[in-house]
Amino acid sequence: MAPVWLLTTAIFAPLVCGLVSLIVPRRIIGLRVAIALAGPMVAIWLIGSHIATHGTGSIPPAVEWMPTVKLELALNPDKLGLFFALLVACIGLLIVLYARAYFGPDRDSLYRFYPTLLLFMTAMLGVALSDNFMLMLLFWEMTSISSFLLIGWERDDPAAVKKAMQAFVTTAMGGLAMMGGLILLGAHTGQWTYSGLLEQGVHGDGLTTTAFVLIFIGAMAKSAQFPLHFWLPGAMAAPTPVSAYLHSATMVKAGVYLTGRLWPILAAAVPLWPKLIIPIGAITMVYGAYIALRKEDLKQIFAYTTVSQLGLLICMYGLSAYNFVAHHATGSGAEHIGAHGEHGAEGLAAALGQPNLIWDVTQILNHAFYKAPLFILAGAIGHVASRQLPELRGFFWRDRTSRIMTTVLLAAAFALAAFPGTLSFTAKEFFFYQIYHGYEATHSAWFWPLFAAGIATGMFNVAIFTRLFTTLTARPEIHTHVHEAAHGHGNGNGHAHTGHAHAHDGHSHETGLWPAFLWIPGAVIVAFQFICGLVPGAYELLFGWLEPSKYYFEHFPMIPSFSTPPVYMSLACVVLGMGLGLSPVLRKIYADPFDHLYPGFYTGVTKKLGPWAFGLVQRGHAGFYVGAVTLGIFALFAWAVSFHPELIRWPTGAVLEPVGDLLPGYLIVTIVAVATVLMPIVKDRAARVLVLGTAGFSVTAVYYLYQAPDLALTQISIEIVSLILFLLVLSLLPDRKVGKPIYVPIRLLIAAAIGIASFWLTLTSSVGHQPTMPYTTREGVNLANLGEYFLRNSYHSQDTLEVEPEQVYGGVVDRGVAHRTGYGTPGSSHEDAPETRGDPSVTLHKGGGGANVVNVILVDFRGFDTMGEITVLGLAAMGVWTLLRRHPRKGNHQASQPNKSVERNDPSEDPEDDRELVTEGSPT
Amino acid sequence: MTVLTAILVGLIFACSAYMMLGRELKGVCMGVFLLGHGANLAILASSRSPVGLIPPVLDGSALSRYVDPLPQALILTAIVIGFAVQAFLLTLLVLTWRRQETLELSELAEEQSH
């Protein structure tokens, strides 16, 4: 299989498995889990086979999809993309198992959960592997949608639905900004793929900077950067498997991933990159860690540490760019990072021998390795006991399960605190070293706050670990005994406590092997932290091949050594953090003030701005609308006149024909005119309908005069139906005489102004003034006369297809076409046919294939418009039907209906006509 | 023919605007329906005078002999959609009468404010 199709299959394998699982009956849980497991397994297997055959550098040839919107199936399986895809698939595999344990034998939840989860997996794999911007955007929005569905998992819980909306609106708005940025970047550079852009290189001009800022807003929203971070803690309303998967390990990394993708392209070319990214990342990092310390719900704590870690990752990309530029301030080639390397950062770094590139795979992997277990265990502990930290005092001593869970949780928290012996320690050292390195290179005073931020973040993380440790392993007290007595030991019914509605992960419990999967996935993942942290060379062996740019590694061994300044920073973190964790300060719960940002925004828009704007334009007075429209038309006309002064002169060639020359025209126009003038004068409702009908039928004749047989036919059929409709509806409406007409002079004045204006607009737009701009298409067709294009292409159009004239022009109509276009018989007829001016060789290709040009336009050239028209008709029909069904006549009226007993028609009948009205009978 | 049509368009627009400024919903709706005819004719007029031309059904004549087919295609769609709007508007009219028992704009506004 071609690589691009192989990878596409890998991307869509989870979704297909999810859909297949839907046809499995709900009670067969084992098979369902097996099918759900197959999704990520197939993806891993296919990606693995791709790596085995093609390595990690080759970019498969793209497959064209929708070239007009620059969408193509272009995949970029480089190291970063493959790493991300494998991360998504592997953690997804464990989450599938965990979800089975989490939901227990709850067949309905599992039935609904797996397809949604696997949809997300497909979307995320797509984001990771896409090379084309538009393709990536599609998958990006798919992740937002699946995240929305999963956060609002408890559909009956209004709070959860609200949080889901909050997350969706925030990320989707960021996604919109990002779309704008990507389109700007693509249009500006002419490259719509990362690989293409990397090869071409970019200039750091204003448009590129704007595009970068827009894209970064999207990344900020997705990766929960301050001040858009609030949705991520809110997303904890989701079931814990979702939190562990989407909102810690994978989806929230999409913004980080995007930043990493753009790093080799934009980081050095756009001077704004470090200036924007470093502060935002640093603030997010400290703020998230601080709030995390002051939460009591386990999931909230870990959500805020996730925010913090995402900030660190973003900050790191800024620092690397800063260091890179600082190193190249005097050198050459700093402008185009991407211009040199075949495979982005790696190639460039090799070419320039710079140690200032980043170590992003390690950082992302490190975070996934401790944060996913933290969430998994938070869910597990919530499952058997509670998620509120104060209620978990001495949880460790409860029973065997609690001891295992606490151990795994604390092991992951140990990594969160970045103690030596974990991969996390190395990752943090890299980060500190980047700060130190930047300071060394430039000695900028701006690095002091950054040092402080780094140490503060580390300190808070250590403090969080300390508090978790001391609380969970505290010797049981009286309080705890009471707690245990109330809820029983083990995982039997420990979740009966209902004090915190959302703090519990209460689901039906079961016995057997499955409950162990509440903590096994966490243990498996966290094991990597310690394997990589303790075994020298293990990381390099396992994951080193995925790292696109590993240039800090030479500086850092896997064990601490006191020779480098970052180690002192780590030491400060540990000492300060331990002290803070044991001390009584900062123990009170602190609510994130940004929690009010979205509700405030939402209320502001829907309750204040919306009604205000509505009241501004929707005054409820017909006079206001008519006046506004009239004024608008006049203003537009005046504006047009300022460009084309001839618009206020009587157009040349506009003459009223003598009556004798155009007798039918005058007759018919007179009839329409009389009917029109009678309309406002006639007051009797039946007479009025007849007058309107007269006008309509006479308009049919005008169409006939205008050589429009199709219009005439349509108009006459519609006119008949609408006349019947009117007569029937009229009987349902009152024939009350209108009271004394008010404001007649003003009404007359406005009406006259509108009449004169529309007369003039019709006249000037119809006679004389040809557009002066040279509207031409590639085919050389003058679009100023669009009708000519349709006339020429209705039957066939000119192109490079060589054909025998006889083949094309057989039959009656065909002969006519041959004459019309002059094809095949050059010079034989019609010198005024424009085509004969060009190349006389016979070049034809398929056109609409119909002689009736109006019909061809409707069904062929503008087929989609016609489909829209049919949709409008259908909607109107549904509207009529629904309205009449839902709002029956008022009771007192119905009581007096003589034919009330007439049954309603079959709803399946076409409601467009008036049957619904008829069956209701006549009013009194 | 174009000048003639333009005059007709102006007349129709004036009359329908007059009706739409009225105080009773039925008349307002009638004005809207009448306006549809005027708008269609205005578009049609842009295909220039049809005198001496033939319908846009290809029969071998020179291109310059056909009338412009594009306005016709536009109007064809407009007629059909106009009918859908008409049916919907009439339904709303009936419903308004059933629920509010008045079609006077001033009375409707009063009921709304209550």
Tab-separated table of N, CA and C in Angstrom, chain A residues 630 633-634 637 647-651 654-656 669 706 750-767 769, chain B residues 1-16 35 38-39 41-43 45-46:
chain	number	residue	atom	x	y	z
A	630	THR	N	-34.830	52.296	2.525
A	630	THR	CA	-34.841	53.363	1.526
A	630	THR	C	-33.599	54.227	1.639
A	633	ILE	N	-30.580	52.446	0.356
A	633	ILE	CA	-30.476	52.391	-1.105
A	633	ILE	C	-30.004	53.735	-1.658
A	634	PHE	N	-30.571	54.801	-1.112
A	634	PHE	CA	-30.167	56.122	-1.592
A	634	PHE	C	-28.696	56.380	-1.301
A	637	PHE	N	-26.606	54.470	-3.680
A	637	PHE	CA	-26.650	55.061	-5.013
A	637	PHE	C	-25.760	56.308	-5.078
A	647	LEU	N	-24.189	58.056	-13.907
A	647	LEU	CA	-25.360	57.358	-13.388
A	647	LEU	C	-26.534	58.294	-13.164
A	648	ILE	N	-26.275	59.593	-13.015
A	648	ILE	CA	-27.409	60.487	-12.824
A	648	ILE	C	-27.793	61.187	-14.126
A	649	ARG	N	-27.183	60.783	-15.231
A	649	ARG	CA	-27.624	61.318	-16.522
A	649	ARG	C	-28.521	60.298	-17.191
A	650	TRP	N	-29.430	60.783	-17.980
A	650	TRP	CA	-30.318	59.867	-18.704
A	650	TRP	C	-29.474	59.033	-19.661
A	651	PRO	N	-29.549	57.718	-19.555
A	651	PRO	CA	-28.681	56.878	-20.377
A	651	PRO	C	-28.988	57.012	-21.863
A	654	ALA	N	-31.768	54.953	-24.172
A	654	ALA	CA	-32.995	54.637	-23.454
A	654	ALA	C	-34.107	55.513	-23.985
A	655	VAL	N	-34.841	54.964	-24.891
A	655	VAL	CA	-35.949	55.737	-25.467
A	655	VAL	C	-37.221	54.931	-25.326
A	656	LEU	N	-38.287	55.658	-25.123
A	656	LEU	CA	-39.592	55.026	-25.051
A	656	LEU	C	-40.067	54.779	-26.479
A	669	VAL	N	-48.364	46.222	-20.091
A	669	VAL	CA	-47.822	47.054	-19.014
A	669	VAL	C	-48.932	47.907	-18.418
A	706	TYR	N	-40.715	39.194	-22.992
A	706	TYR	CA	-39.269	39.196	-22.819
A	706	TYR	C	-38.633	37.907	-23.318
A	750	ILE	N	-42.847	58.734	0.879
A	750	ILE	CA	-41.843	57.665	0.905
A	750	ILE	C	-42.042	56.740	-0.286
A	751	ALA	N	-43.313	56.394	-0.534
A	751	ALA	CA	-43.602	55.475	-1.636
A	751	ALA	C	-43.131	56.065	-2.957
A	752	ALA	N	-43.398	57.355	-3.145
A	752	ALA	CA	-42.990	57.985	-4.400
A	752	ALA	C	-41.469	57.976	-4.533
A	753	ALA	N	-40.786	58.261	-3.407
A	753	ALA	CA	-39.319	58.265	-3.453
A	753	ALA	C	-38.798	56.890	-3.830
A	754	ILE	N	-39.370	55.871	-3.218
A	754	ILE	CA	-38.923	54.514	-3.529
A	754	ILE	C	-39.214	54.180	-4.987
A	755	GLY	N	-40.401	54.582	-5.433
A	755	GLY	CA	-40.755	54.289	-6.819
A	755	GLY	C	-39.783	54.925	-7.794
A	756	ILE	N	-39.499	56.208	-7.572
A	756	ILE	CA	-38.604	56.908	-8.498
A	756	ILE	C	-37.218	56.282	-8.461
A	757	ALA	N	-36.768	55.976	-7.236
A	757	ALA	CA	-35.425	55.395	-7.104
A	757	ALA	C	-35.342	54.072	-7.826
A	758	SER	N	-36.351	53.224	-7.634
A	758	SER	CA	-36.268	51.903	-8.262
A	758	SER	C	-36.385	52.031	-9.775
A	759	PHE	N	-37.184	52.986	-10.218
A	759	PHE	CA	-37.254	53.216	-11.665
A	759	PHE	C	-35.886	53.572	-12.210
A	760	TRP	N	-35.232	54.486	-11.528
A	760	TRP	CA	-33.944	54.963	-12.025
A	760	TRP	C	-32.884	53.860	-11.974
A	761	LEU	N	-32.893	53.103	-10.895
A	761	LEU	CA	-31.921	52.018	-10.775
A	761	LEU	C	-32.130	50.985	-11.872
A	762	THR	N	-33.398	50.634	-12.100
A	762	THR	CA	-33.680	49.660	-13.150
A	762	THR	C	-33.206	50.181	-14.498
A	763	LEU	N	-33.499	51.441	-14.737
A	763	LEU	CA	-33.152	52.023	-16.037
A	763	LEU	C	-31.637	52.056	-16.238
A	764	THR	N	-30.952	52.606	-15.263
A	764	THR	CA	-29.504	52.771	-15.456
A	764	THR	C	-28.764	51.441	-15.459
A	765	SER	N	-29.300	50.475	-14.746
A	765	SER	CA	-28.591	49.200	-14.737
A	765	SER	C	-28.913	48.387	-15.981
A	766	SER	N	-29.940	48.800	-16.729
A	766	SER	CA	-30.331	47.994	-17.884
A	766	SER	C	-29.873	48.571	-19.200
A	767	VAL	N	-29.682	49.846	-19.243
A	767	VAL	CA	-29.385	50.470	-20.529
A	767	VAL	C	-28.006	51.119	-20.484
A	769	HIS	N	-24.835	51.635	-19.719
A	769	HIS	CA	-23.561	51.552	-19.014
A	769	HIS	C	-23.024	50.141	-18.989
B	1	MET	N	-38.702	48.964	-24.794
B	1	MET	CA	-39.316	48.060	-23.808
B	1	MET	C	-38.673	48.247	-22.429
B	2	THR	N	-37.362	48.558	-22.432
B	2	THR	CA	-36.685	48.687	-21.141
B	2	THR	C	-37.220	49.869	-20.350
B	3	VAL	N	-37.393	50.987	-21.013
B	3	VAL	CA	-37.891	52.174	-20.317
B	3	VAL	C	-39.289	51.901	-19.785
B	4	LEU	N	-40.063	51.247	-20.607
B	4	LEU	CA	-41.426	50.907	-20.212
B	4	LEU	C	-41.406	50.022	-18.955
B	5	THR	N	-40.550	49.013	-19.009
B	5	THR	CA	-40.447	48.106	-17.854
B	5	THR	C	-39.970	48.853	-16.619
B	6	ALA	N	-39.022	49.757	-16.819
B	6	ALA	CA	-38.500	50.507	-15.674
B	6	ALA	C	-39.604	51.331	-15.037
B	7	ILE	N	-40.447	51.926	-15.879
B	7	ILE	CA	-41.564	52.700	-15.330
B	7	ILE	C	-42.475	51.788	-14.512
B	8	LEU	N	-42.742	50.606	-15.071
B	8	LEU	CA	-43.605	49.661	-14.381
B	8	LEU	C	-42.991	49.244	-13.038
B	9	VAL	N	-41.711	49.009	-13.068
B	9	VAL	CA	-41.024	48.621	-11.823
B	9	VAL	C	-41.174	49.718	-10.786
B	10	GLY	N	-40.949	50.947	-11.209
B	10	GLY	CA	-41.078	52.072	-10.279
B	10	GLY	C	-42.468	52.140	-9.693
B	11	LEU	N	-43.444	51.934	-10.527
B	11	LEU	CA	-44.839	51.994	-10.070
B	11	LEU	C	-45.122	50.889	-9.047
B	12	ILE	N	-44.684	49.697	-9.393
B	12	ILE	CA	-44.949	48.570	-8.487
B	12	ILE	C	-44.259	48.784	-7.146
B	13	PHE	N	-43.023	49.238	-7.193
B	13	PHE	CA	-42.299	49.474	-5.941
B	13	PHE	C	-43.001	50.537	-5.109
B	14	ALA	N	-43.450	51.584	-5.773
B	14	ALA	CA	-44.096	52.671	-5.040
B	14	ALA	C	-45.357	52.151	-4.365
B	15	CYS	N	-46.186	51.425	-5.124
B	15	CYS	CA	-47.446	50.938	-4.557
B	15	CYS	C	-47.203	49.948	-3.439
B	16	SER	N	-46.248	49.053	-3.625
B	16	SER	CA	-46.021	48.049	-2.575
B	16	SER	C	-45.429	48.715	-1.340
B	35	LEU	N	-44.395	43.330	-4.202
B	35	LEU	CA	-42.986	43.704	-4.352
B	35	LEU	C	-42.203	42.637	-5.115
B	38	GLY	N	-42.348	43.198	-8.712
B	38	GLY	CA	-41.514	44.322	-9.108
B	38	GLY	C	-40.040	43.937	-9.178
B	39	ALA	N	-39.596	43.184	-8.171
B	39	ALA	CA	-38.187	42.796	-8.141
B	39	ALA	C	-37.848	41.901	-9.326
B	41	LEU	N	-39.290	41.819	-12.198
B	41	LEU	CA	-39.252	42.605	-13.435
B	41	LEU	C	-37.984	43.440	-13.513
B	42	ALA	N	-37.527	43.939	-12.379
B	42	ALA	CA	-36.299	44.745	-12.393
B	42	ALA	C	-35.119	43.906	-12.863
B	43	ILE	N	-35.068	42.655	-12.385
B	43	ILE	CA	-33.980	41.784	-12.844
B	43	ILE	C	-34.138	41.504	-14.335
B	45	ALA	N	-35.444	43.300	-16.573
B	45	ALA	CA	-35.106	44.451	-17.413
B	45	ALA	C	-33.621	44.497	-17.714
B	46	SER	N	-32.820	43.924	-16.836
B	46	SER	CA	-31.373	43.989	-17.053
B	46	SER	C	-30.949	43.122	-18.231
